[in-house]
Amino acid sequence: MNSFRADLHIHTLLSPCGDLDMTPDEIVRIAKEKQLSIIGITDHNTTKHVSLAKYYAQQCGIFVLGGAEVTTKEEAHCLAFFETDETLQIFDEYLQKYMQDIWNDTDKFGYQVQIDKEANIIYEEPKFLPAAIDQSLEEIEKKVHSLNGLFIPAHIDKPKTSVPSQLGFIPFDLKIDGVELSIRSTKTDYLLRNRYLKNKTFIQSSDAHYTNQIGTTYCYFNIEQPSFEEIRKAFIEEDGRNILLKEFVEK
């Protein structure tokens, strides 16, 4: 089994809160510099920059886990990841369908642009991407799993925009593949206050919106090689695969 450093929560310049320096090629360059082997591209409510990130990542041996950070009707953030370009496209269309008519204010929130390999702007999203879509937490989970994806409540230790901050706890009947901590917590400390999650799989990610945030925290996937199926096995600890947080590795 091999160990791969992973940061699964990174925004590109398509997210309005993401810096314009967060181009897919720059993200990949910094990820390589930070010795990341797996990165998650998770713009707010869109998957449109995943394919370009994959293009650059394949050239330097980094695996891109493609998905989105979805804002539920309850104003809770969740990560959704998919294996194929087809399922990423289907999910992007689903997100577009349920986006509400809340328009982006570029002066207040910044631009929401998609670029091509030549860094030309090919699309600008007019709606405010981080806004809640018109789908509940449970409805989004069901859609993700209907597409054979991974569904992970994001930054559950944040005092806002997390499932616990919005609902008080993570529903016991919600089908999740894992939970994510931000850089502000450790699993050890978090479980002291939230023992009901002790049997869940944890990841830890940077939620990077700026280049200097990429890889500021991460976790380790102990798998044969980076692939969607190997990553899925790590979440359920199948065939010796698992995920370890840096607090248990870098002592």
mmCIF file of C-alpha atoms in Angstrom:
data_model
loop_
_atom_site.group_PDB
_atom_site.id
_atom_site.type_symbol
_atom_site.label_atom_id
_atom_site.label_comp_id
_atom_site.label_asym_id
_atom_site.label_seq_id
_atom_site.Cartn_x
_atom_site.Cartn_y
_atom_site.Cartn_z
ATOM 1 C CA MET A 1 0.000 0.000 0.000
ATOM 2 C CA ASN A 2 1.193 3.526 -0.791
ATOM 3 C CA SER A 3 0.533 6.836 0.978
ATOM 4 C CA PHE A 4 -0.643 9.875 -0.992
ATOM 5 C CA ARG A 5 -1.014 13.391 0.400
ATOM 6 C CA ALA A 6 -4.386 14.913 -0.510
ATOM 7 C CA ASP A 7 -6.110 18.286 -0.263
ATOM 8 C CA LEU A 8 -9.683 17.702 -1.443
ATOM 9 C CA HIS A 9 -11.187 21.183 -1.123
ATOM 10 C CA ILE A 10 -9.736 23.767 -3.528
ATOM 11 C CA HIS A 11 -11.552 26.586 -5.345
ATOM 12 C CA THR A 12 -10.558 28.041 -8.705
ATOM 13 C CA LEU A 13 -11.109 31.584 -9.944
ATOM 14 C CA LEU A 14 -14.581 30.455 -11.060
ATOM 15 C CA SER A 15 -15.678 30.769 -7.430
ATOM 16 C CA PRO A 16 -16.306 34.469 -6.720
ATOM 17 C CA CYS A 17 -14.499 34.257 -3.402
ATOM 18 C CA GLY A 18 -11.552 32.638 -5.167
ATOM 19 C CA ASP A 19 -8.606 34.836 -6.122
ATOM 20 C CA LEU A 20 -8.073 35.462 -9.836
ATOM 21 C CA ASP A 21 -4.633 33.851 -9.440
ATOM 22 C CA MET A 22 -6.394 30.519 -8.743
ATOM 23 C CA THR A 23 -6.188 29.305 -12.313
ATOM 24 C CA PRO A 24 -6.211 25.523 -12.776
ATOM 25 C CA ASP A 25 -2.604 25.479 -14.028
ATOM 26 C CA GLU A 26 -1.389 27.565 -11.063
ATOM 27 C CA ILE A 27 -3.286 25.365 -8.608
ATOM 28 C CA VAL A 28 -1.626 22.278 -10.070
ATOM 29 C CA ARG A 29 1.812 23.929 -10.033
ATOM 30 C CA ILE A 30 1.507 24.829 -6.347
ATOM 31 C CA ALA A 31 0.034 21.410 -5.494
ATOM 32 C CA LYS A 32 3.124 19.805 -7.002
ATOM 33 C CA GLU A 33 5.328 22.190 -5.023
ATOM 34 C CA LYS A 34 3.460 21.269 -1.823
ATOM 35 C CA GLN A 35 3.939 17.541 -2.568
ATOM 36 C CA LEU A 36 0.229 16.901 -2.984
ATOM 37 C CA SER A 37 -0.589 13.801 -5.010
ATOM 38 C CA ILE A 38 -4.390 14.184 -4.974
ATOM 39 C CA ILE A 39 -6.386 17.412 -5.167
ATOM 40 C CA GLY A 40 -10.111 18.063 -5.141
ATOM 41 C CA ILE A 41 -11.456 20.809 -7.408
ATOM 42 C CA THR A 42 -14.588 22.060 -5.667
ATOM 43 C CA ASP A 43 -15.956 25.338 -6.929
ATOM 44 C CA HIS A 44 -19.226 26.589 -5.499
ATOM 45 C CA ASN A 45 -22.184 24.904 -7.212
ATOM 46 C CA THR A 46 -20.352 24.135 -10.452
ATOM 47 C CA THR A 47 -17.979 21.545 -11.904
ATOM 48 C CA LYS A 48 -16.965 23.567 -14.973
ATOM 49 C CA HIS A 49 -13.226 23.881 -14.209
ATOM 50 C CA VAL A 50 -12.583 20.231 -13.388
ATOM 51 C CA SER A 51 -11.643 19.152 -16.919
ATOM 52 C CA LEU A 52 -9.047 21.913 -17.300
ATOM 53 C CA ALA A 53 -7.532 21.073 -13.923
ATOM 54 C CA LYS A 54 -7.312 17.423 -14.993
ATOM 55 C CA TYR A 55 -5.531 18.457 -18.201
ATOM 56 C CA TYR A 56 -2.730 20.183 -16.281
ATOM 57 C CA ALA A 57 -2.604 17.633 -13.462
ATOM 58 C CA GLN A 58 -2.093 14.685 -15.803
ATOM 59 C CA GLN A 59 1.091 16.313 -17.060
ATOM 60 C CA CYS A 60 2.748 16.212 -13.633
ATOM 61 C CA GLY A 61 1.347 13.085 -12.030
ATOM 62 C CA ILE A 62 -1.324 14.631 -9.817
ATOM 63 C CA PHE A 63 -4.758 13.032 -9.564
ATOM 64 C CA VAL A 64 -7.769 15.349 -9.642
ATOM 65 C CA LEU A 65 -10.882 14.324 -7.756
ATOM 66 C CA GLY A 66 -13.521 16.360 -9.548
ATOM 67 C CA GLY A 67 -16.641 17.743 -7.971
ATOM 68 C CA ALA A 68 -18.240 20.787 -6.372
ATOM 69 C CA GLU A 69 -18.984 22.403 -3.042
ATOM 70 C CA VAL A 70 -22.772 22.502 -2.964
ATOM 71 C CA THR A 71 -24.815 24.918 -0.861
ATOM 72 C CA THR A 72 -28.020 23.209 0.232
ATOM 73 C CA LYS A 73 -31.393 24.846 0.787
ATOM 74 C CA GLU A 74 -30.486 24.868 4.495
ATOM 75 C CA GLU A 75 -27.351 26.994 3.683
ATOM 76 C CA ALA A 76 -25.074 24.058 4.520
ATOM 77 C CA HIS A 77 -21.997 23.239 2.435
ATOM 78 C CA CYS A 78 -21.277 19.713 1.202
ATOM 79 C CA LEU A 79 -18.637 18.255 -1.095
ATOM 80 C CA ALA A 80 -19.712 16.043 -3.984
ATOM 81 C CA PHE A 81 -17.235 14.082 -6.118
ATOM 82 C CA PHE A 82 -17.723 12.049 -9.296
ATOM 83 C CA GLU A 83 -15.686 9.567 -11.269
ATOM 84 C CA THR A 84 -16.428 10.404 -14.906
ATOM 85 C CA ASP A 85 -16.719 13.491 -17.083
ATOM 86 C CA GLU A 86 -20.240 12.360 -17.934
ATOM 87 C CA THR A 87 -21.434 12.279 -14.322
ATOM 88 C CA LEU A 88 -19.694 15.599 -13.622
ATOM 89 C CA GLN A 89 -21.626 17.124 -16.522
ATOM 90 C CA ILE A 90 -24.929 15.617 -15.377
ATOM 91 C CA PHE A 91 -24.382 16.977 -11.880
ATOM 92 C CA ASP A 92 -23.442 20.415 -13.232
ATOM 93 C CA GLU A 93 -26.711 20.492 -15.177
ATOM 94 C CA TYR A 94 -28.569 19.510 -12.008
ATOM 95 C CA LEU A 95 -26.929 22.374 -10.119
ATOM 96 C CA GLN A 96 -27.768 24.821 -12.911
ATOM 97 C CA LYS A 97 -31.383 23.679 -12.877
ATOM 98 C CA TYR A 98 -31.829 24.413 -9.181
ATOM 99 C CA MET A 99 -29.739 27.584 -8.885
ATOM 100 C CA GLN A 100 -31.868 30.476 -7.733
ATOM 101 C CA ASP A 101 -32.146 33.841 -9.492
ATOM 102 C CA ILE A 102 -29.642 35.584 -7.234
ATOM 103 C CA TRP A 103 -27.278 37.588 -9.404
ATOM 104 C CA ASN A 104 -23.593 38.083 -8.740
ATOM 105 C CA ASP A 105 -22.382 41.551 -7.763
ATOM 106 C CA THR A 106 -18.828 41.653 -9.117
ATOM 107 C CA ASP A 107 -17.968 44.786 -7.129
ATOM 108 C CA LYS A 108 -18.940 43.066 -3.895
ATOM 109 C CA PHE A 109 -18.072 39.402 -4.486
ATOM 110 C CA GLY A 110 -15.684 39.272 -7.433
ATOM 111 C CA TYR A 111 -15.771 37.694 -10.867
ATOM 112 C CA GLN A 112 -16.967 34.175 -11.691
ATOM 113 C CA VAL A 113 -15.057 33.276 -14.849
ATOM 114 C CA GLN A 114 -14.158 30.068 -16.646
ATOM 115 C CA ILE A 115 -10.991 30.029 -18.743
ATOM 116 C CA ASP A 116 -9.495 27.793 -21.422
ATOM 117 C CA LYS A 117 -5.952 26.453 -21.896
ATOM 118 C CA GLU A 118 -4.827 29.811 -23.321
ATOM 119 C CA ALA A 119 -6.248 31.643 -20.272
ATOM 120 C CA ASN A 120 -9.001 33.177 -22.385
ATOM 121 C CA ILE A 121 -12.273 33.812 -20.560
ATOM 122 C CA ILE A 122 -14.843 31.547 -22.206
ATOM 123 C CA TYR A 123 -17.726 31.936 -19.752
ATOM 124 C CA GLU A 124 -18.845 34.213 -16.943
ATOM 125 C CA GLU A 125 -21.515 32.895 -14.575
ATOM 126 C CA PRO A 126 -24.143 35.619 -13.986
ATOM 127 C CA LYS A 127 -25.779 34.002 -10.963
ATOM 128 C CA PHE A 128 -24.105 34.126 -7.544
ATOM 129 C CA LEU A 129 -22.553 30.671 -7.304
ATOM 130 C CA PRO A 130 -22.287 30.302 -3.490
ATOM 131 C CA ALA A 131 -26.014 30.936 -3.025
ATOM 132 C CA ALA A 132 -28.165 28.044 -1.808
ATOM 133 C CA ILE A 133 -29.703 25.942 -4.545
ATOM 134 C CA ASP A 134 -33.351 24.951 -4.318
ATOM 135 C CA GLN A 135 -32.619 21.435 -3.071
ATOM 136 C CA SER A 136 -32.456 20.053 0.448
ATOM 137 C CA LEU A 137 -29.526 18.260 2.038
ATOM 138 C CA GLU A 138 -31.287 14.920 1.577
ATOM 139 C CA GLU A 139 -32.238 15.622 -2.043
ATOM 140 C CA ILE A 140 -28.653 16.513 -2.956
ATOM 141 C CA GLU A 141 -27.292 13.415 -1.191
ATOM 142 C CA LYS A 142 -29.683 11.206 -3.152
ATOM 143 C CA LYS A 143 -28.687 12.845 -6.444
ATOM 144 C CA VAL A 144 -24.969 12.420 -5.715
ATOM 145 C CA HIS A 145 -25.347 8.751 -4.864
ATOM 146 C CA SER A 146 -27.621 8.126 -7.855
ATOM 147 C CA LEU A 147 -24.594 9.151 -9.943
ATOM 148 C CA ASN A 148 -22.309 6.840 -7.936
ATOM 149 C CA GLY A 149 -20.577 9.822 -6.354
ATOM 150 C CA LEU A 150 -19.132 10.593 -2.931
ATOM 151 C CA PHE A 151 -21.039 12.882 -0.560
ATOM 152 C CA ILE A 152 -19.194 14.608 2.301
ATOM 153 C CA PRO A 153 -20.472 17.356 4.634
ATOM 154 C CA ALA A 154 -17.862 20.124 4.379
ATOM 155 C CA HIS A 155 -15.887 21.836 7.170
ATOM 156 C CA ILE A 156 -18.188 20.474 9.886
ATOM 157 C CA ASP A 157 -16.208 22.393 12.517
ATOM 158 C CA LYS A 158 -17.139 25.816 11.076
ATOM 159 C CA PRO A 159 -19.600 27.944 13.067
ATOM 160 C CA LYS A 160 -21.513 28.789 9.880
ATOM 161 C CA THR A 161 -22.323 27.185 6.500
ATOM 162 C CA SER A 162 -21.745 23.666 7.844
ATOM 163 C CA VAL A 163 -24.365 20.980 8.380
ATOM 164 C CA PRO A 164 -23.943 21.083 12.206
ATOM 165 C CA SER A 165 -24.091 24.902 12.312
ATOM 166 C CA GLN A 166 -27.302 24.939 10.284
ATOM 167 C CA LEU A 167 -29.082 21.877 11.698
ATOM 168 C CA GLY A 168 -27.406 21.424 15.073
ATOM 169 C CA PHE A 169 -25.963 18.013 14.126
ATOM 170 C CA ILE A 170 -25.503 15.705 11.154
ATOM 171 C CA PRO A 171 -28.735 13.700 10.743
ATOM 172 C CA PHE A 172 -28.231 10.071 11.730
ATOM 173 C CA ASP A 173 -30.118 8.790 8.673
ATOM 174 C CA LEU A 174 -28.182 10.926 6.185
ATOM 175 C CA LYS A 175 -26.081 8.693 3.931
ATOM 176 C CA ILE A 176 -22.617 10.230 3.960
ATOM 177 C CA ASP A 177 -19.297 8.830 2.797
ATOM 178 C CA GLY A 178 -17.266 10.871 5.254
ATOM 179 C CA VAL A 179 -16.976 14.238 6.938
ATOM 180 C CA GLU A 180 -14.489 17.059 6.454
ATOM 181 C CA LEU A 181 -12.606 19.112 9.012
ATOM 182 C CA SER A 182 -10.994 22.449 8.238
ATOM 183 C CA ILE A 183 -7.546 23.584 9.314
ATOM 184 C CA ARG A 184 -8.995 25.055 12.551
ATOM 185 C CA SER A 185 -9.583 21.673 14.283
ATOM 186 C CA THR A 186 -8.155 18.267 15.005
ATOM 187 C CA LYS A 187 -10.160 15.079 14.904
ATOM 188 C CA THR A 188 -9.165 14.325 18.487
ATOM 189 C CA ASP A 189 -10.542 17.621 19.801
ATOM 190 C CA TYR A 190 -13.626 17.550 17.594
ATOM 191 C CA LEU A 191 -14.658 14.094 18.763
ATOM 192 C CA LEU A 192 -14.430 15.151 22.404
ATOM 193 C CA ARG A 193 -17.524 17.270 21.710
ATOM 194 C CA ASN A 194 -19.114 15.136 18.998
ATOM 195 C CA ARG A 195 -18.772 11.483 19.928
ATOM 196 C CA TYR A 196 -21.693 10.507 17.708
ATOM 197 C CA LEU A 197 -19.342 10.839 14.697
ATOM 198 C CA LYS A 198 -16.618 8.560 16.080
ATOM 199 C CA ASN A 199 -17.301 5.837 13.509
ATOM 200 C CA LYS A 200 -17.297 8.190 10.516
ATOM 201 C CA THR A 201 -14.405 8.601 8.098
ATOM 202 C CA PHE A 202 -12.708 11.998 8.406
ATOM 203 C CA ILE A 203 -10.768 14.002 5.869
ATOM 204 C CA GLN A 204 -9.102 17.370 6.422
ATOM 205 C CA SER A 205 -8.748 19.979 3.691
ATOM 206 C CA SER A 206 -7.633 23.561 3.156
ATOM 207 C CA ASP A 207 -10.757 25.015 1.504
ATOM 208 C CA ALA A 208 -8.240 27.102 -0.427
ATOM 209 C CA HIS A 209 -9.489 30.271 -2.114
ATOM 210 C CA TYR A 210 -6.005 31.816 -2.476
ATOM 211 C CA THR A 211 -2.762 30.331 -3.735
ATOM 212 C CA ASN A 212 -1.050 30.567 -0.347
ATOM 213 C CA GLN A 213 -3.791 28.410 1.217
ATOM 214 C CA ILE A 214 -3.320 25.368 -1.023
ATOM 215 C CA GLY A 215 -2.002 22.436 0.986
ATOM 216 C CA THR A 216 -2.010 24.278 4.311
ATOM 217 C CA THR A 217 -3.706 21.188 5.660
ATOM 218 C CA TYR A 218 -4.304 17.788 4.117
ATOM 219 C CA CYS A 219 -4.762 14.101 4.802
ATOM 220 C CA TYR A 220 -3.169 10.871 3.625
ATOM 221 C CA PHE A 221 -4.829 8.227 1.451
ATOM 222 C CA ASN A 222 -3.299 4.808 1.930
ATOM 223 C CA ILE A 223 -4.202 3.164 -1.367
ATOM 224 C CA GLU A 224 -2.569 1.244 -4.223
ATOM 225 C CA GLN A 225 -2.652 4.210 -6.619
ATOM 226 C CA PRO A 226 -4.736 7.368 -7.032
ATOM 227 C CA SER A 227 -8.049 6.533 -8.697
ATOM 228 C CA PHE A 228 -11.688 7.141 -7.891
ATOM 229 C CA GLU A 229 -12.324 3.526 -6.956
ATOM 230 C CA GLU A 230 -9.251 3.344 -4.722
ATOM 231 C CA ILE A 231 -10.335 6.566 -3.005
ATOM 232 C CA ARG A 232 -13.835 5.142 -2.519
ATOM 233 C CA LYS A 233 -12.321 2.035 -0.932
ATOM 234 C CA ALA A 234 -10.301 4.232 1.430
ATOM 235 C CA PHE A 235 -13.479 5.919 2.679
ATOM 236 C CA ILE A 236 -14.963 2.551 3.647
ATOM 237 C CA GLU A 237 -11.606 1.050 4.683
ATOM 238 C CA GLU A 238 -11.916 -1.794 2.211
ATOM 239 C CA ASP A 239 -9.029 -4.179 1.414
ATOM 240 C CA GLY A 240 -6.631 -2.386 3.748
ATOM 241 C CA ARG A 241 -7.213 1.075 2.279
ATOM 242 C CA ASN A 242 -7.786 3.961 4.672
ATOM 243 C CA ILE A 243 -7.433 7.681 5.300
ATOM 244 C CA LEU A 244 -5.219 9.171 8.011
ATOM 245 C CA LEU A 245 -5.204 12.779 9.165
ATOM 246 C CA LYS A 246 -1.866 14.565 9.499
ATOM 247 C CA GLU A 247 -2.231 14.763 13.287
ATOM 248 C CA PHE A 248 -1.800 10.972 13.436
ATOM 249 C CA VAL A 249 0.997 10.802 10.847
ATOM 250 C CA GLU A 250 3.188 13.857 11.423
ATOM 251 C CA LYS A 251 3.912 13.640 15.116
#
